[in-house]
Amino acid sequence: MDWNDLKYFLEVARGGSLTRAADVLRVSQSTVSRRIAELEARLSTRLFARHQTGYHLTDEGRELLGRAEAVEDNMLAFERGASGLSPGVSGLVRLATSDNLASDLVIPALPRFVARHPQLRLEIVTTTAAVELGRRDADLALRLVRPSHGNLKARRLGAMSYGVYGHRDYLARHPAPADDPLAGRAMITWDEAHAHLPAAQWLAKRAPEAHVVLAVSTLRAQIAAARAGLGLAIIPDFLVTDPDLVRVLAPGDVFSDGVWLVLHADLAASSRVRAVADFLAETVDAARAALAGEA
């Protein structure tokens, strides 16, 4: 059996639709449909029940799912091991990180890295959700939370501090008592889908009764809202470049996150992954003071 057939089966089983599987596999929906039909014909077994709500595993499909995932784990382990055999720094490396770390930290430093390794292609996946390094959604990650499970290697590169900021005009229009600079002021924060993020959790604990004037799904939108004078926002200190954004709490009164470099243990010997890991470590080290709010 072709290993690629199992990829189509697994992605449809996980996503429940041809559309999601096609997006992940970067093929057309018709290709996914055809490959699933061919697999079912080859096995003489219907793996999915087709409904208006999507593709649902049949009893036979559920029986084969665990076995297909075991094959996937073995194939990915083989690929990770093979990637470490090439001595040259070339090929594709997928990096997962947040949008702000990618745009404001990693990408500005990329020109010198590209000049150093012209045969290497970097693909950056920006998301606030944790990606599955084990399933090769990415080869390595730059995260603000240390992973707690998986065959992963994690290295703390530094720390990123946060502050509560407001536009100076907004602060002048909404004075607050000296003992609580948040009192009586509106807050800009993450939407419900991102309530698990450290900034959202800090606000829920520090000011549970705060008046939230705006909830959004990106940090850039929060910064834009604070600059527009809508209220206060919790922002990484190194992203604040507008002199009209004023910190209202002392550094020790907010919080900081560790900046973690994470990669799958099987990829530690890969020359191309090691090259990206070294580049990230150098980049974070060069920005250490700014990330910690000391610059």
Coordinates of C-alpha atoms in Angstrom, one line a residue:
M1 CA 0.0 0.0 0.0
D2 CA 1.2 3.5 -0.8
W3 CA 2.0 5.6 2.3
N4 CA 0.5 8.6 0.6
D5 CA -2.9 6.8 0.6
L6 CA -2.8 6.7 4.4
K7 CA -2.0 10.5 4.5
Y8 CA -5.3 11.2 2.7
F9 CA -7.2 8.8 5.0
L10 CA -5.7 10.4 8.2
E11 CA -6.3 14.0 7.2
V12 CA -10.0 13.4 6.2
A13 CA -10.5 11.4 9.5
R14 CA -8.9 14.3 11.5
G15 CA -10.6 17.2 9.8
G16 CA -13.9 15.5 8.9
S17 CA -14.0 17.1 5.5
L18 CA -12.4 17.1 2.1
T19 CA -11.8 20.8 2.3
R20 CA -9.7 20.7 5.4
A21 CA -7.8 17.7 4.2
A22 CA -7.1 19.4 0.8
D23 CA -5.8 22.6 2.7
V24 CA -3.4 20.5 4.8
L25 CA -2.2 18.4 1.9
R26 CA -2.1 21.3 -0.5
V27 CA -4.1 19.5 -3.2
S28 CA -7.6 19.9 -4.7
Q29 CA -10.7 18.5 -3.1
S30 CA -11.3 16.3 -6.1
T31 CA -7.9 14.7 -5.6
V32 CA -8.7 13.9 -2.0
S33 CA -12.0 12.5 -3.0
R34 CA -10.5 10.4 -5.7
R35 CA -7.7 9.0 -3.4
I36 CA -10.2 8.1 -0.7
A37 CA -12.4 6.3 -3.2
E38 CA -9.4 4.4 -4.6
L39 CA -8.3 3.4 -1.1
E40 CA -11.8 2.2 -0.2
A41 CA -12.0 0.2 -3.5
R42 CA -8.6 -1.3 -2.9
L43 CA -9.6 -2.4 0.6
S44 CA -13.1 -3.3 -0.4
T45 CA -14.2 -1.4 2.7
R46 CA -16.2 1.8 3.1
L47 CA -14.1 4.0 5.5
F48 CA -16.3 7.0 5.6
A49 CA -20.0 7.8 5.7
R50 CA -20.7 10.9 3.6
H51 CA -23.1 13.4 5.2
Q52 CA -24.0 17.0 4.6
T53 CA -22.1 17.8 7.8
G54 CA -18.9 16.1 6.5
Y55 CA -17.1 12.8 6.4
H56 CA -17.6 10.5 9.4
L57 CA -15.6 7.4 10.1
T58 CA -17.5 4.1 9.7
D59 CA -16.8 1.3 12.3
E60 CA -14.3 -0.1 9.8
G61 CA -12.7 3.3 9.4
R62 CA -12.4 3.7 13.2
E63 CA -10.8 0.2 13.4
L64 CA -8.1 1.2 10.9
L65 CA -7.5 4.7 12.3
G66 CA -5.2 3.5 15.1
R67 CA -3.2 1.3 12.8
A68 CA -2.8 4.1 10.3
E69 CA -1.6 6.4 13.0
A70 CA 1.0 3.8 14.1
V71 CA 2.3 3.6 10.5
E72 CA 2.4 7.4 10.4
D73 CA 4.5 7.6 13.6
N74 CA 6.9 5.1 12.1
M75 CA 7.2 6.8 8.8
L76 CA 7.7 10.2 10.4
A77 CA 10.4 8.8 12.7
F78 CA 12.1 7.4 9.6
E79 CA 11.9 10.7 7.8
R80 CA 13.3 12.6 10.8
G81 CA 16.2 10.1 11.1
A82 CA 17.0 10.4 7.4
S83 CA 17.0 14.2 7.5
G84 CA 19.9 14.1 9.8
L85 CA 22.1 12.1 7.4
S86 CA 22.6 14.9 4.9
P87 CA 25.8 17.0 5.8
G88 CA 24.7 20.0 3.7
V89 CA 22.6 22.9 4.9
S90 CA 19.9 22.8 2.2
G91 CA 16.2 21.9 1.8
L92 CA 13.1 23.0 3.6
V93 CA 12.7 23.8 7.3
R94 CA 9.3 24.7 8.9
L95 CA 9.3 27.0 11.8
A96 CA 6.3 27.6 14.0
T97 CA 6.0 30.8 16.0
S98 CA 3.7 33.6 16.8
D99 CA 3.0 36.4 14.4
N100 CA 4.7 39.1 16.4
L101 CA 7.9 37.1 17.0
A102 CA 8.0 36.2 13.2
S103 CA 7.3 39.8 12.0
D104 CA 9.3 41.8 14.6
L105 CA 12.1 39.5 15.6
V106 CA 12.8 36.6 13.2
I107 CA 12.1 38.1 9.7
P108 CA 14.2 41.4 10.2
A109 CA 17.2 39.2 11.0
L110 CA 16.6 36.8 8.0
P111 CA 18.8 38.5 5.3
R112 CA 22.1 37.6 6.9
F113 CA 20.8 34.0 7.5
V114 CA 19.7 33.6 3.9
A115 CA 23.1 35.0 2.7
R116 CA 24.8 32.4 4.9
H117 CA 22.7 29.4 3.7
P118 CA 21.4 30.2 0.2
Q119 CA 20.3 26.6 -0.4
L120 CA 18.0 26.5 2.6
R121 CA 14.3 27.5 2.4
L122 CA 12.5 28.5 5.6
E123 CA 8.8 28.2 5.9
I124 CA 7.3 30.1 8.9
V125 CA 3.9 29.0 10.3
T126 CA 2.4 31.8 12.4
T127 CA -0.3 30.7 14.9
T128 CA -1.2 31.2 18.5
A129 CA -2.0 27.5 18.8
A130 CA 0.6 24.9 19.5
V131 CA 1.5 22.9 16.4
E132 CA 2.3 19.2 16.4
L133 CA 6.1 18.9 15.9
G134 CA 5.7 15.1 16.1
R135 CA 3.5 15.1 13.0
R136 CA 5.8 17.5 11.1
D137 CA 3.4 20.4 11.1
A138 CA 6.7 22.1 11.8
D139 CA 10.3 21.0 12.4
L140 CA 11.0 23.4 15.2
A141 CA 9.2 26.1 17.1
L142 CA 9.9 29.4 18.9
R143 CA 7.4 29.5 21.7
L144 CA 6.5 31.4 24.8
V145 CA 5.3 28.3 26.7
R146 CA 7.5 25.3 27.3
P147 CA 5.9 22.1 26.0
S148 CA 5.0 19.5 28.6
H149 CA 4.9 16.3 26.5
G150 CA 6.3 14.7 23.5
N151 CA 9.7 13.5 22.4
L152 CA 10.9 17.1 22.2
K153 CA 14.0 19.1 23.2
A154 CA 13.4 22.5 24.7
R155 CA 15.9 25.3 25.3
R156 CA 15.2 28.6 27.1
L157 CA 16.7 31.3 25.0
G158 CA 15.5 34.3 27.0
A159 CA 12.5 36.1 28.4
M160 CA 9.9 38.4 27.0
S161 CA 8.3 41.0 29.3
Y162 CA 4.8 42.5 29.0
G163 CA 3.4 45.9 30.1
V164 CA 0.0 47.6 30.3
Y165 CA 0.0 50.5 27.9
G166 CA -2.4 53.3 27.0
H167 CA -2.2 56.3 24.7
R168 CA -1.2 59.4 26.6
D169 CA -4.4 61.3 25.5
Y170 CA -6.6 58.4 26.7
L171 CA -4.8 58.4 30.1
A172 CA -5.2 62.2 30.4
R173 CA -9.0 61.8 29.7
H174 CA -9.4 58.9 32.1
P175 CA -7.3 59.6 35.3
A176 CA -7.0 56.7 37.7
P177 CA -6.0 56.5 41.4
A178 CA -2.3 56.1 42.0
D179 CA -2.8 52.8 43.8
D180 CA -4.6 51.2 40.8
P181 CA -3.8 52.5 37.4
L182 CA -6.3 50.1 35.8
A183 CA -9.3 51.4 37.8
G184 CA -12.0 53.1 35.8
R185 CA -10.2 52.4 32.5
A186 CA -11.3 50.3 29.6
M187 CA -9.3 47.2 28.5
I188 CA -8.4 45.8 25.1
T189 CA -7.8 42.1 25.2
W190 CA -7.9 38.7 23.5
D191 CA -11.2 37.3 22.3
E192 CA -12.8 34.2 23.9
A193 CA -11.0 31.8 21.5
H194 CA -7.7 33.0 22.8
A195 CA -8.6 33.2 26.5
H196 CA -5.9 30.6 27.3
L197 CA -3.1 33.0 26.4
P198 CA -1.0 34.4 29.3
A199 CA -2.1 38.0 28.7
A200 CA -5.7 37.1 28.8
Q201 CA -5.3 34.9 31.9
W202 CA -3.3 37.7 33.7
L203 CA -6.0 40.2 33.1
A204 CA -8.7 37.8 34.3
K205 CA -6.8 37.4 37.5
R206 CA -5.6 40.9 38.0
A207 CA -8.8 42.8 37.1
P208 CA -11.7 40.3 36.9
E209 CA -14.2 43.1 36.8
A210 CA -12.5 45.1 34.2
H211 CA -14.6 46.8 31.5
V212 CA -13.5 45.2 28.2
V213 CA -14.2 47.7 25.4
L214 CA -12.7 45.5 22.7
A215 CA -11.7 41.8 22.2
V216 CA -9.8 40.8 19.2
S217 CA -7.9 37.8 17.8
T218 CA -4.5 39.4 17.1
L219 CA -1.9 41.3 19.0
R220 CA -1.5 43.8 16.2
A221 CA -5.2 44.8 16.5
Q222 CA -4.7 45.3 20.2
I223 CA -1.8 47.7 19.6
A224 CA -3.7 49.6 17.0
A225 CA -6.7 49.9 19.3
A226 CA -4.4 51.2 22.1
R227 CA -2.9 53.7 19.7
A228 CA -6.4 54.8 18.7
G229 CA -7.1 55.7 22.3
L230 CA -9.8 53.0 23.0
G231 CA -8.2 51.8 26.3
L232 CA -5.4 49.9 27.8
A233 CA -3.7 46.8 26.3
I234 CA -1.3 44.2 27.5
I235 CA 1.6 44.4 25.1
P236 CA 5.1 42.8 24.9
D237 CA 7.5 45.7 25.8
F238 CA 9.7 45.1 22.7
L239 CA 6.8 45.8 20.4
V240 CA 6.0 49.3 21.8
T241 CA 7.7 51.8 19.4
D242 CA 5.1 54.6 19.6
P243 CA 6.3 57.3 22.1
D244 CA 2.6 58.1 22.8
L245 CA 2.0 54.7 24.3
V246 CA 2.7 55.0 28.0
R247 CA 3.3 52.2 30.4
V248 CA 0.9 52.4 33.4
L249 CA 2.3 49.6 35.6
A250 CA 5.9 49.0 36.8
P251 CA 7.7 46.1 35.0
G252 CA 7.5 43.9 38.1
D253 CA 3.7 44.4 38.3
V254 CA 2.9 42.6 35.1
F255 CA 4.6 39.3 33.9
S256 CA 7.1 37.8 31.6
D257 CA 7.3 34.7 29.5
G258 CA 10.2 32.5 28.7
V259 CA 11.2 32.3 25.0
W260 CA 11.7 28.6 24.2
L261 CA 13.3 26.9 21.2
V262 CA 11.6 23.6 20.7
L263 CA 12.5 20.8 18.3
H264 CA 11.8 17.1 17.9
A265 CA 14.6 15.0 19.4
D266 CA 14.9 13.0 16.2
L267 CA 15.8 16.2 14.3
A268 CA 18.5 17.4 16.6
A269 CA 21.2 15.9 14.3
S270 CA 19.8 17.5 11.1
S271 CA 22.2 20.0 9.8
R272 CA 19.5 22.3 8.3
V273 CA 17.4 22.2 11.4
R274 CA 20.5 22.9 13.5
A275 CA 21.3 25.8 11.3
V276 CA 17.9 27.4 11.9
A277 CA 18.1 26.6 15.6
D278 CA 21.5 28.4 15.9
F279 CA 20.1 31.4 13.9
L280 CA 17.1 31.7 16.3
A281 CA 19.4 31.5 19.4
E282 CA 21.6 34.2 18.0
T283 CA 18.6 36.4 17.1
V284 CA 17.0 36.1 20.5
D285 CA 20.4 36.7 22.2
A286 CA 20.9 39.9 20.2
A287 CA 17.5 41.2 21.2
R288 CA 17.7 40.0 24.8
A289 CA 17.6 43.5 26.4
A290 CA 14.7 44.6 24.2
L291 CA 12.7 41.4 24.8
A292 CA 13.2 41.8 28.6
G293 CA 12.0 45.4 28.5
E294 CA 15.4 46.8 29.4
A295 CA 16.1 48.7 26.2

